[in-house]
Short mmCIF file of the C-alpha atoms (twelve columns), coordinates in Angstrom:
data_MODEL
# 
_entry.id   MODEL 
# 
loop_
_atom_site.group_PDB 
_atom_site.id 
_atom_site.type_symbol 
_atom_site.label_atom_id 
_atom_site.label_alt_id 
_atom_site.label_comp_id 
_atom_site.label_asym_id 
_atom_site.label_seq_id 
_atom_site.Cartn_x 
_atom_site.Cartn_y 
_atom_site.Cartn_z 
_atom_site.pdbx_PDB_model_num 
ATOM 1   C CA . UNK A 1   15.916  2.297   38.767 1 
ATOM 2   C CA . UNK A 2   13.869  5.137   37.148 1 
ATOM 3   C CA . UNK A 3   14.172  3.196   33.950 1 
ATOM 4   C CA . UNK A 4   10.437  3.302   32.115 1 
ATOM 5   C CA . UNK A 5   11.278  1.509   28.747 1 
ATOM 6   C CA . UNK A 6   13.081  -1.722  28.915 1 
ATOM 7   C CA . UNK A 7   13.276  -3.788  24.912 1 
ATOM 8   C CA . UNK A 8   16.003  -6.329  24.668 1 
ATOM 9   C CA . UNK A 9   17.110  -9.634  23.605 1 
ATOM 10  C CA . UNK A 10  18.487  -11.982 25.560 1 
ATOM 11  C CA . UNK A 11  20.836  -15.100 24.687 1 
ATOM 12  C CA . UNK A 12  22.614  -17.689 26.824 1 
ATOM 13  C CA . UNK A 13  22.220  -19.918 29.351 1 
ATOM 14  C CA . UNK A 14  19.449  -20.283 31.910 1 
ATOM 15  C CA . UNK A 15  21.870  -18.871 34.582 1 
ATOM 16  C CA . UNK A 16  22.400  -15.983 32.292 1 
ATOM 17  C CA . UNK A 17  18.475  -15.623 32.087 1 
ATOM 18  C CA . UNK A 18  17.256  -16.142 35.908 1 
ATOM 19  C CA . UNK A 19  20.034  -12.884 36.558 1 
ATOM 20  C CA . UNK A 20  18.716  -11.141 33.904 1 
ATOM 21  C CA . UNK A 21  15.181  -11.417 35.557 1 
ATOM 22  C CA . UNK A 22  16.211  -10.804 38.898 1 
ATOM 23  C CA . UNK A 23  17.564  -7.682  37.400 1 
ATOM 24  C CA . UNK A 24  14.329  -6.461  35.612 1 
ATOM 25  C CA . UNK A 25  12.597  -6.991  38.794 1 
ATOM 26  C CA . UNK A 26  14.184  -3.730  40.246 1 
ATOM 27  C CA . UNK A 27  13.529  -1.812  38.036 1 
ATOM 28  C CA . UNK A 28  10.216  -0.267  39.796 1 
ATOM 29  C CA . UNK A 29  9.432   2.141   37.164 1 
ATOM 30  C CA . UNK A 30  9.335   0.278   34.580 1 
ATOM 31  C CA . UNK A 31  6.201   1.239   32.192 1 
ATOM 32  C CA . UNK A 32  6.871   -0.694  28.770 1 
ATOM 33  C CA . UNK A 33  8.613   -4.295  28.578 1 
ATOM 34  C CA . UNK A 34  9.437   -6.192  25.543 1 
ATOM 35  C CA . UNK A 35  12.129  -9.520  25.922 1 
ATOM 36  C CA . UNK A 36  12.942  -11.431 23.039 1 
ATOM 37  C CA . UNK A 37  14.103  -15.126 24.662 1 
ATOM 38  C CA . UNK A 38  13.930  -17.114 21.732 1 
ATOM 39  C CA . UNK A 39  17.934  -17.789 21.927 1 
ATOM 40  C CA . UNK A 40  17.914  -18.349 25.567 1 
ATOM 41  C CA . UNK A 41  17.750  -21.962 27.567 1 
ATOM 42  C CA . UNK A 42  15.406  -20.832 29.403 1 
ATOM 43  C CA . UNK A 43  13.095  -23.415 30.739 1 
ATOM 44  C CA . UNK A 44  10.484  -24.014 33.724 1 
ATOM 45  C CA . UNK A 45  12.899  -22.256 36.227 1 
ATOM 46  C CA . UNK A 46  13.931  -19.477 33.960 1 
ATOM 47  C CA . UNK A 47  9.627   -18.679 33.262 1 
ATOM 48  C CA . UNK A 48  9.322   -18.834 36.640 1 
ATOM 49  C CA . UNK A 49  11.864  -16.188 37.322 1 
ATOM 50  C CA . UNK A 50  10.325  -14.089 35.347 1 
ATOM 51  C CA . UNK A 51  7.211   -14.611 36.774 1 
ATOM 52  C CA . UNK A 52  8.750   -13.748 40.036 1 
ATOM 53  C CA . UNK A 53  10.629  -10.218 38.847 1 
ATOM 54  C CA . UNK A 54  7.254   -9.420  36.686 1 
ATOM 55  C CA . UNK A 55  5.211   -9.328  39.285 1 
ATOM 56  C CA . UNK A 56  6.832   -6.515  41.160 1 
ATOM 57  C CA . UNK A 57  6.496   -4.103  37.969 1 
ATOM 58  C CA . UNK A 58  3.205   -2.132  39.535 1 
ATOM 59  C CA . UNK A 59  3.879   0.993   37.208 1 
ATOM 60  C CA . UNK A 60  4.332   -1.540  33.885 1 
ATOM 61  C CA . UNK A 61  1.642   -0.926  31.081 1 
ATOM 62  C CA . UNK A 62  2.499   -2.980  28.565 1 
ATOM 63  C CA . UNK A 63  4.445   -6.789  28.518 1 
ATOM 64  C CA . UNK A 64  5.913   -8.008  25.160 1 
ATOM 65  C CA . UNK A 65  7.702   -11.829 25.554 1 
ATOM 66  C CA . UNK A 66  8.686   -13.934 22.675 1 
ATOM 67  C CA . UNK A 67  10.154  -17.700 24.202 1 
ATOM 68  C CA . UNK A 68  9.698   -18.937 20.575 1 
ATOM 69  C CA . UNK A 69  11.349  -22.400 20.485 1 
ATOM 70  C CA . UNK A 70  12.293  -22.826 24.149 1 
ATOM 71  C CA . UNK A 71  11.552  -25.811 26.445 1 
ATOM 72  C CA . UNK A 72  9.090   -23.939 28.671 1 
ATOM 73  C CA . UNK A 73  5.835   -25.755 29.649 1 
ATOM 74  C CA . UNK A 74  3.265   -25.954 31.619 1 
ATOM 75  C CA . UNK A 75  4.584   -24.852 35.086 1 
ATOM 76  C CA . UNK A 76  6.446   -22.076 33.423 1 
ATOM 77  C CA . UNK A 77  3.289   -20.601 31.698 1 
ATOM 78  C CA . UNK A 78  1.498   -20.884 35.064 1 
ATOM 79  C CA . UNK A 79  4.308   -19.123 37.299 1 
ATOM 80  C CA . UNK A 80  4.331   -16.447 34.266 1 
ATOM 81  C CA . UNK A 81  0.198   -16.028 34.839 1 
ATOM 82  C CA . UNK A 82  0.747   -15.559 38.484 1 
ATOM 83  C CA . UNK A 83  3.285   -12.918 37.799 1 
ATOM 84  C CA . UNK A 84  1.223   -11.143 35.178 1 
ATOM 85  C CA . UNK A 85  -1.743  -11.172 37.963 1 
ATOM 86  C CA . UNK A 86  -0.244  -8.548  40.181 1 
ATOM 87  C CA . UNK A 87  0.450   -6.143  37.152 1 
ATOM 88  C CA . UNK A 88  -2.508  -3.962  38.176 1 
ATOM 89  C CA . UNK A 89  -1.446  -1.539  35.322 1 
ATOM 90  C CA . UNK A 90  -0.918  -3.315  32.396 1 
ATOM 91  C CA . UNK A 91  -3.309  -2.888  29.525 1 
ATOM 92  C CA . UNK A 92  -1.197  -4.460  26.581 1 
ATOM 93  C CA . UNK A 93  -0.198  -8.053  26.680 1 
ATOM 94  C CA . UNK A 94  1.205   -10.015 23.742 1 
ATOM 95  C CA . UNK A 95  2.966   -13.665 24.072 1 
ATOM 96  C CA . UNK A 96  4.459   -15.483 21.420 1 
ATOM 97  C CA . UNK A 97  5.571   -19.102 22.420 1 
ATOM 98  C CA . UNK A 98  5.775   -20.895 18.866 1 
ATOM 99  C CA . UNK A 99  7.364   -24.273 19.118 1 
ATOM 100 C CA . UNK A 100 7.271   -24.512 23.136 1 
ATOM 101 C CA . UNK A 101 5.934   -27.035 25.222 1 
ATOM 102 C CA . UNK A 102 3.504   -25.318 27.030 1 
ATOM 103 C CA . UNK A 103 0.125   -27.885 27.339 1 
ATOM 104 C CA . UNK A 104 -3.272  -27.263 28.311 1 
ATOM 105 C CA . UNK A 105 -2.937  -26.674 32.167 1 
ATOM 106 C CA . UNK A 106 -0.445  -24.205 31.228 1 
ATOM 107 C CA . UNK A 107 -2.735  -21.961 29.025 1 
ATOM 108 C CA . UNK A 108 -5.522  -22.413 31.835 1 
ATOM 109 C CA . UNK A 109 -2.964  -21.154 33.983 1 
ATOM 110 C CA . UNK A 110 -2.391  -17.916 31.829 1 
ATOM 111 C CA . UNK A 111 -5.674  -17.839 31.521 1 
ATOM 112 C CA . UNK A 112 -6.926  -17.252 35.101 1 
ATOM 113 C CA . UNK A 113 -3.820  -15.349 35.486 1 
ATOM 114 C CA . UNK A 114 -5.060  -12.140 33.687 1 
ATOM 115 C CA . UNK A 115 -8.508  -12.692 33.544 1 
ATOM 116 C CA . UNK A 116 -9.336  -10.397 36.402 1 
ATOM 117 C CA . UNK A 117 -6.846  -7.354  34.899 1 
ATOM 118 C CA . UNK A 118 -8.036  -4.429  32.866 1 
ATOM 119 C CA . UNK A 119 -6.580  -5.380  30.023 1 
ATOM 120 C CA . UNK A 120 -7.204  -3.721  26.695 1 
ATOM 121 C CA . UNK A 121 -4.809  -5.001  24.018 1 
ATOM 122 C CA . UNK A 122 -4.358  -8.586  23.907 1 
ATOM 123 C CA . UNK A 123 -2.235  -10.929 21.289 1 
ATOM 124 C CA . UNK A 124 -0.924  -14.347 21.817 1 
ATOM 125 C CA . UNK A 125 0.933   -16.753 19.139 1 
ATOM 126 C CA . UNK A 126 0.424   -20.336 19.834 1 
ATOM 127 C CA . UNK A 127 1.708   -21.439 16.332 1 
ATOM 128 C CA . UNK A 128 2.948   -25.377 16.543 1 
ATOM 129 C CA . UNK A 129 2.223   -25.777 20.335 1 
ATOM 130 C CA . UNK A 130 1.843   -29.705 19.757 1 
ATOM 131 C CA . UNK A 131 0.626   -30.257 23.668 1 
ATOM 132 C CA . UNK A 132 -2.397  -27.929 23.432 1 
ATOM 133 C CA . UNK A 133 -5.749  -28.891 22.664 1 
ATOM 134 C CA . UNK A 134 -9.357  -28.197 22.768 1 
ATOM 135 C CA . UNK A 135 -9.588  -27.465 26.334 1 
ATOM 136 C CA . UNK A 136 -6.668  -25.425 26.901 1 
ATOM 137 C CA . UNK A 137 -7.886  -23.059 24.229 1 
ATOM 138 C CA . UNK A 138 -11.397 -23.090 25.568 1 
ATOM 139 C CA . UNK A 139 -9.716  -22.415 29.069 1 
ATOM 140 C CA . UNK A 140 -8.238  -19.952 27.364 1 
ATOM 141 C CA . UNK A 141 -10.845 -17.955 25.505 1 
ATOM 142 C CA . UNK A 142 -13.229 -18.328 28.724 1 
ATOM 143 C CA . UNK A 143 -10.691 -16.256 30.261 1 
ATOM 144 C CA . UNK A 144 -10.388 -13.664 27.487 1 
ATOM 145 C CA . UNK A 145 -14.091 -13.590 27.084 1 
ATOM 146 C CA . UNK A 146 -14.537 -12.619 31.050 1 
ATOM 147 C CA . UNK A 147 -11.956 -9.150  30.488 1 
ATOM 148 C CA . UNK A 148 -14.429 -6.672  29.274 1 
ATOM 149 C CA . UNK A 149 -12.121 -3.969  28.944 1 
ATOM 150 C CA . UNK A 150 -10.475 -5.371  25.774 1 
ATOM 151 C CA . UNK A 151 -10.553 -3.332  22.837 1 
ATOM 152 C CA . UNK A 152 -8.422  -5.358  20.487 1 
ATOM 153 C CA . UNK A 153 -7.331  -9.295  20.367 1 
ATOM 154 C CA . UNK A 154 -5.573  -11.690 18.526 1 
ATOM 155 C CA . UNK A 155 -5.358  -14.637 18.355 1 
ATOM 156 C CA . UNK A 156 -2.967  -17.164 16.227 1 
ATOM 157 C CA . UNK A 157 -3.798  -20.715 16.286 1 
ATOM 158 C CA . UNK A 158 -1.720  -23.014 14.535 1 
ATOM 159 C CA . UNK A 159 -1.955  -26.648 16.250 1 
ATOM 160 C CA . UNK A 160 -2.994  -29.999 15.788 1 
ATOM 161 C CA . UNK A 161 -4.426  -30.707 18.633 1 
ATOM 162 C CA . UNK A 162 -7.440  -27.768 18.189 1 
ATOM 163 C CA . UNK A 163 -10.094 -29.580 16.135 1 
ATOM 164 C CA . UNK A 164 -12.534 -27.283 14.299 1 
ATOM 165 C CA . UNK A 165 -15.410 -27.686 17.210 1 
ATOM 166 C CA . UNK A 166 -12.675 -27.284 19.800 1 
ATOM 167 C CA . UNK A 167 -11.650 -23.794 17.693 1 
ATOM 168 C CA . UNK A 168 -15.539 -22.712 17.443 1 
ATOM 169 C CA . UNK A 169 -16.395 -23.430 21.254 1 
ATOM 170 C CA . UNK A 170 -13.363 -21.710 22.097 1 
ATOM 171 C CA . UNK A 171 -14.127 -18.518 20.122 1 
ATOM 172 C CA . UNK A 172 -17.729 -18.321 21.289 1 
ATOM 173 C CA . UNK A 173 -16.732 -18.251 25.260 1 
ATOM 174 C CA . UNK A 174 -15.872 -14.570 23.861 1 
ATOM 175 C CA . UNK A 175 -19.124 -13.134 23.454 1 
ATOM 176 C CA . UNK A 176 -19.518 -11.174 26.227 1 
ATOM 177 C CA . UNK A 177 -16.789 -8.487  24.784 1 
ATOM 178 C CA . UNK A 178 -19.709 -6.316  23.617 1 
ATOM 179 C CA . UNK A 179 -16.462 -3.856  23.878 1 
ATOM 180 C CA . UNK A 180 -14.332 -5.474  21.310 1 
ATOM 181 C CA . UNK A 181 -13.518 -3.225  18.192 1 
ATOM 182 C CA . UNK A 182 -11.010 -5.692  16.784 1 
ATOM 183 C CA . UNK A 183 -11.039 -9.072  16.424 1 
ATOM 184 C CA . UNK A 184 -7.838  -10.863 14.688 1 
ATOM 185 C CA . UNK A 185 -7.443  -14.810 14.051 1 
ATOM 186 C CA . UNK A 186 -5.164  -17.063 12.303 1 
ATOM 187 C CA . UNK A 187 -5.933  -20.794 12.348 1 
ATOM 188 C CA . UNK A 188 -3.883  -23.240 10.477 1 
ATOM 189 C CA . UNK A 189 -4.702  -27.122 11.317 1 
ATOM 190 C CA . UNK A 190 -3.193  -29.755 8.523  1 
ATOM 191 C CA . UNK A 191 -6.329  -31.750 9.627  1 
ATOM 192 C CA . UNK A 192 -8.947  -29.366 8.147  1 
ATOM 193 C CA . UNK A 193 -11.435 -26.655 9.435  1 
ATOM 194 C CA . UNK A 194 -15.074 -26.736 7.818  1 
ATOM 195 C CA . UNK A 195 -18.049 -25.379 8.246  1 
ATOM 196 C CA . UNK A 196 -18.525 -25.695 12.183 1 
ATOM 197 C CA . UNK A 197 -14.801 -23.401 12.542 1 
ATOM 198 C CA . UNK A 198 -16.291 -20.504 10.086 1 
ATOM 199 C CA . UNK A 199 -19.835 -20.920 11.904 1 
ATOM 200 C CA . UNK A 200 -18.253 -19.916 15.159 1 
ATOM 201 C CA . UNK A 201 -16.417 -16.495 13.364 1 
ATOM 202 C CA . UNK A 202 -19.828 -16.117 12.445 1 
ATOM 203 C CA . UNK A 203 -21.656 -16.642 15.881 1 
ATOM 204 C CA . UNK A 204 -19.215 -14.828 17.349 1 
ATOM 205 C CA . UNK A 205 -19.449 -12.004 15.101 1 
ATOM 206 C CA . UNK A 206 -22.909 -11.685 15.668 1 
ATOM 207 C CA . UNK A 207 -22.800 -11.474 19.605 1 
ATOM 208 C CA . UNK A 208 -20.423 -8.522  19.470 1 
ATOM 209 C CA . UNK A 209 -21.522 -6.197  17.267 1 
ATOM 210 C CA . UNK A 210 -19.208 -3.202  17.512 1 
ATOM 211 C CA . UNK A 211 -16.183 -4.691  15.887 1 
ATOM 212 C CA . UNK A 212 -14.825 -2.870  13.859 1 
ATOM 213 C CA . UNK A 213 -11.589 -4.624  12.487 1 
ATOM 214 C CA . UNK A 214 -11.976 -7.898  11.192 1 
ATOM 215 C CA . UNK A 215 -9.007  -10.106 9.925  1 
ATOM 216 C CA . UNK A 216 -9.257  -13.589 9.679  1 
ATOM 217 C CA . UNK A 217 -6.533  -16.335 8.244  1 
ATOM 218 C CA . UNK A 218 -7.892  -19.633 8.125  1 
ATOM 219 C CA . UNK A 219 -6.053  -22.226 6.112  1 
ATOM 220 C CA . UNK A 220 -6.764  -26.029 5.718  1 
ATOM 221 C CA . UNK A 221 -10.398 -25.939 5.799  1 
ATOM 222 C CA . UNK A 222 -11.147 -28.425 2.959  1 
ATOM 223 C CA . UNK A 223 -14.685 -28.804 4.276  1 
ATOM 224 C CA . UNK A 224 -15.366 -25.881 4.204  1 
ATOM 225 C CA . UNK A 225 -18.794 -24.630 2.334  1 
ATOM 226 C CA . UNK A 226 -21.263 -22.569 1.412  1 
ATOM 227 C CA . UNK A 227 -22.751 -22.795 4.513  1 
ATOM 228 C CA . UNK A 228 -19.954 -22.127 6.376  1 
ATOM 229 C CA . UNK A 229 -19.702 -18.577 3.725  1 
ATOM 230 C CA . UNK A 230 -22.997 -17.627 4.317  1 
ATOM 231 C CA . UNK A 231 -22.672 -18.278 8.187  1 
ATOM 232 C CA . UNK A 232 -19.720 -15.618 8.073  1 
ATOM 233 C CA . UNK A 233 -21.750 -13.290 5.955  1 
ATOM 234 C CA . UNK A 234 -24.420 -13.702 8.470  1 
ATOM 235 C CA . UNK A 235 -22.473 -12.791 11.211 1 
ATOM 236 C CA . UNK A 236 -20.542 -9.465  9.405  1 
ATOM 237 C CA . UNK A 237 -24.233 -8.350  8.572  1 
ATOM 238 C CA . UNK A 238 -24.891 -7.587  11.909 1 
ATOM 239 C CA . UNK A 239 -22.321 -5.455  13.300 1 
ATOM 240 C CA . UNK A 240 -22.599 -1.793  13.102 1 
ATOM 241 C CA . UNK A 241 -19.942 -0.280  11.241 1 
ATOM 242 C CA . UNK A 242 -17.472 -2.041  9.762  1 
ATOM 243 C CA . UNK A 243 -13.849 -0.118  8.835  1 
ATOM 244 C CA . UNK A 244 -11.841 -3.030  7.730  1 
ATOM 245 C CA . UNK A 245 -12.153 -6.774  6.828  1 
ATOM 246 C CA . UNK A 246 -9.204  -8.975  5.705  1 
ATOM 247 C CA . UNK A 247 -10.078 -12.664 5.401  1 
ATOM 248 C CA . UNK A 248 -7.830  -15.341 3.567  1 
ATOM 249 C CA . UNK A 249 -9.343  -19.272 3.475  1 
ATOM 250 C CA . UNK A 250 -7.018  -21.682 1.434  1 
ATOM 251 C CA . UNK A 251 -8.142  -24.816 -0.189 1 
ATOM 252 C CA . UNK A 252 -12.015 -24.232 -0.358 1 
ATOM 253 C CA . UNK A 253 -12.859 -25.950 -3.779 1 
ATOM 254 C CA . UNK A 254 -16.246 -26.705 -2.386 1 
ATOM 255 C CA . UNK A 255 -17.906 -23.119 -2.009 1 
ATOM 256 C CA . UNK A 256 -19.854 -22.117 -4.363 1 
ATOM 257 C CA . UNK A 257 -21.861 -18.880 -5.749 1 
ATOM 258 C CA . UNK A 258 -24.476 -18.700 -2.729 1 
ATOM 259 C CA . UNK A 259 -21.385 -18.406 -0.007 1 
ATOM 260 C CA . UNK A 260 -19.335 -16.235 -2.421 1 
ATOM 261 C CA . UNK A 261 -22.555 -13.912 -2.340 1 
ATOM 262 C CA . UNK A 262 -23.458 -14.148 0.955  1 
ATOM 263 C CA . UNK A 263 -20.437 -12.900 1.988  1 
ATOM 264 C CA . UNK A 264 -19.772 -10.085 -0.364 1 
ATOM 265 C CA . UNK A 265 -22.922 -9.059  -0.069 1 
ATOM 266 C CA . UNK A 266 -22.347 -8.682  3.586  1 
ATOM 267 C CA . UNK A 267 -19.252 -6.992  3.746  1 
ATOM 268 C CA . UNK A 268 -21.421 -4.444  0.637  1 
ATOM 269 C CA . UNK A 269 -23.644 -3.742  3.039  1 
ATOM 270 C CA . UNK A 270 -21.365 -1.864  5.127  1 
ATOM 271 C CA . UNK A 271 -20.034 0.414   2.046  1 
ATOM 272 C CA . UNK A 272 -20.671 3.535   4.030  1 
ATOM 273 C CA . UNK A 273 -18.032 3.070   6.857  1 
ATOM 274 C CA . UNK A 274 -15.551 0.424   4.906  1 
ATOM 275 C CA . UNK A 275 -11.943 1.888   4.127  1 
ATOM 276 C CA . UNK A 276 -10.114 -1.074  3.519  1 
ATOM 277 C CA . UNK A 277 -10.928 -4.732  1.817  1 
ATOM 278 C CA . UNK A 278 -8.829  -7.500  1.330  1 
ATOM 279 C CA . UNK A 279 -10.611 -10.833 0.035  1 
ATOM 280 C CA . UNK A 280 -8.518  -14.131 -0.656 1 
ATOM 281 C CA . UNK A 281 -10.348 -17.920 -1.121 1 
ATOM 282 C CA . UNK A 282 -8.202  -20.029 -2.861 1 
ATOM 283 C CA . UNK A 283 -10.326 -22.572 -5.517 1 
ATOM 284 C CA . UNK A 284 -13.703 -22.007 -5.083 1 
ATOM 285 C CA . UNK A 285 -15.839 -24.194 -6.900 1 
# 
């Protein structure tokens, strides 16, 4: 019972799972917990266990799951947000739930879960989530963007079902984390991202200023352009003092010299305070 750090996996049947849970949930003093569930059957019922046994950790700080590949959807994700809402302690949350079937109400269910903790480190995976879309990442991010205490979050977005203007609205319900000192995102849609995806980094970028880790992934953008570039540079050009900026864009054949410039130029302009630069756009024209 005075157990503080808990980091397992855990394999087997739901059954196996739900006792597992019911068994975390005594352990009172628990400060740091990280499950790996990705070989479990683990379901609605089994999320909502843990949702249950969660919710009585008062003391925990920090909450690490990985249910990469199970069947858990929407009421599981909800049950899990409920949980996570009486965690009044816990200041580092990541989630990883690649290849799940977790929809849109189950992300706004998250969402309003943990919106009202003081949270400061914040990462969630929703790589290949086919059932979300536009709104349940805007549900999402107008969660996200109503925790001013973060410090760090990030974000990877690999689904179909987030369009470009569903990935940009998203992204700017997070300007009001004047707080934020790094900002991670990895966005990978088959369909494309242009100009109006990169615009919102940019917008975004712009309306929190005191960032100062930047990575960004983007792949499939084949519309994107110069003025999606110089949008970017636009936004990186306004924050204060910039340590590090990683950004990788596949497949851009259509920028150009004036986005190429506009960037660099950008990122140049914070020489002073830069320790680390890592620049990667595939076939520019």
């Amino acid at each position: 019972a005075r157990c503080r750090v808990l980091s397992t996996e855990v394999r087997g049947s739901q059954s196996a799972a739900i006792d597992f849970m019911l068994a975390i949930g005594e352990l009172l003093e628990l400060e740091r917990l990280t499950l790996v569930l990705s070989q479990t059957l683990l379901g609605d019922i089994g999320m909502q266990a843990m949702g249950e046994h969660i919710g009585k950790l008062a003391k925990v700080k920090t909450v690490a799951l990985n249910v990469q590949g199970t069947d858990v959807g929407d009421a599981g994700m909800a049950a899990l947000g409920e949980g996570l809402s009486k965690c009044g302690s816990l200041v580092d949350l990541d989630i990883q739930i690649p290849n799940t079937q977790v929809g849109d109400q189950g992300w706004n269910a998250l969402g309003l879960g943990i919106e009202k903790l003081s949270l400061e480190n914040v990462c969630f995976g929703l790589a290949y989530v086919a059932k979300v879309g536009d709104q349940g990442f805007v549900d999402l991010c107008t969660s996200l963007g109503k925790i001013q205490s973060l410090r760090k979050l990030d974000l990877l977005i690999s689904c179909k079902g987030i369009t470009e203007n569903g990935f940009r609205d998203g992204l700017l319900k997070l300007d009001g984390l004047k707080g934020l000192q790094r900002f991670a995102v990895g966005a990978n849609n088959a369909g494309g991202f242009g100009d109006a995806a990169v615009a919102g980094v940019g917008q975004l970028l712009s309306a929190i200023p005191g960032v100062r880790e930047i990575s960004l992934r983007i792949r499939g953008q084949q519309a994107l352009t110069d003025v999606g570039m110089q949008a970017i540079g636009k936004g990186v050009r306004s924050l204060q003092a910039l340590r590090t900026f990683w950004i990788s864009f596949g497949m851009t054949d259509k920028i150009g010299d004036a986005g190429t410039v506009a960037l660099s130029e950008a990122v140049v302009s914070h020489k002073a305070s830069l320790t680390e630069v890592y620049f990667d756009v595939n076939e520019c024209g």
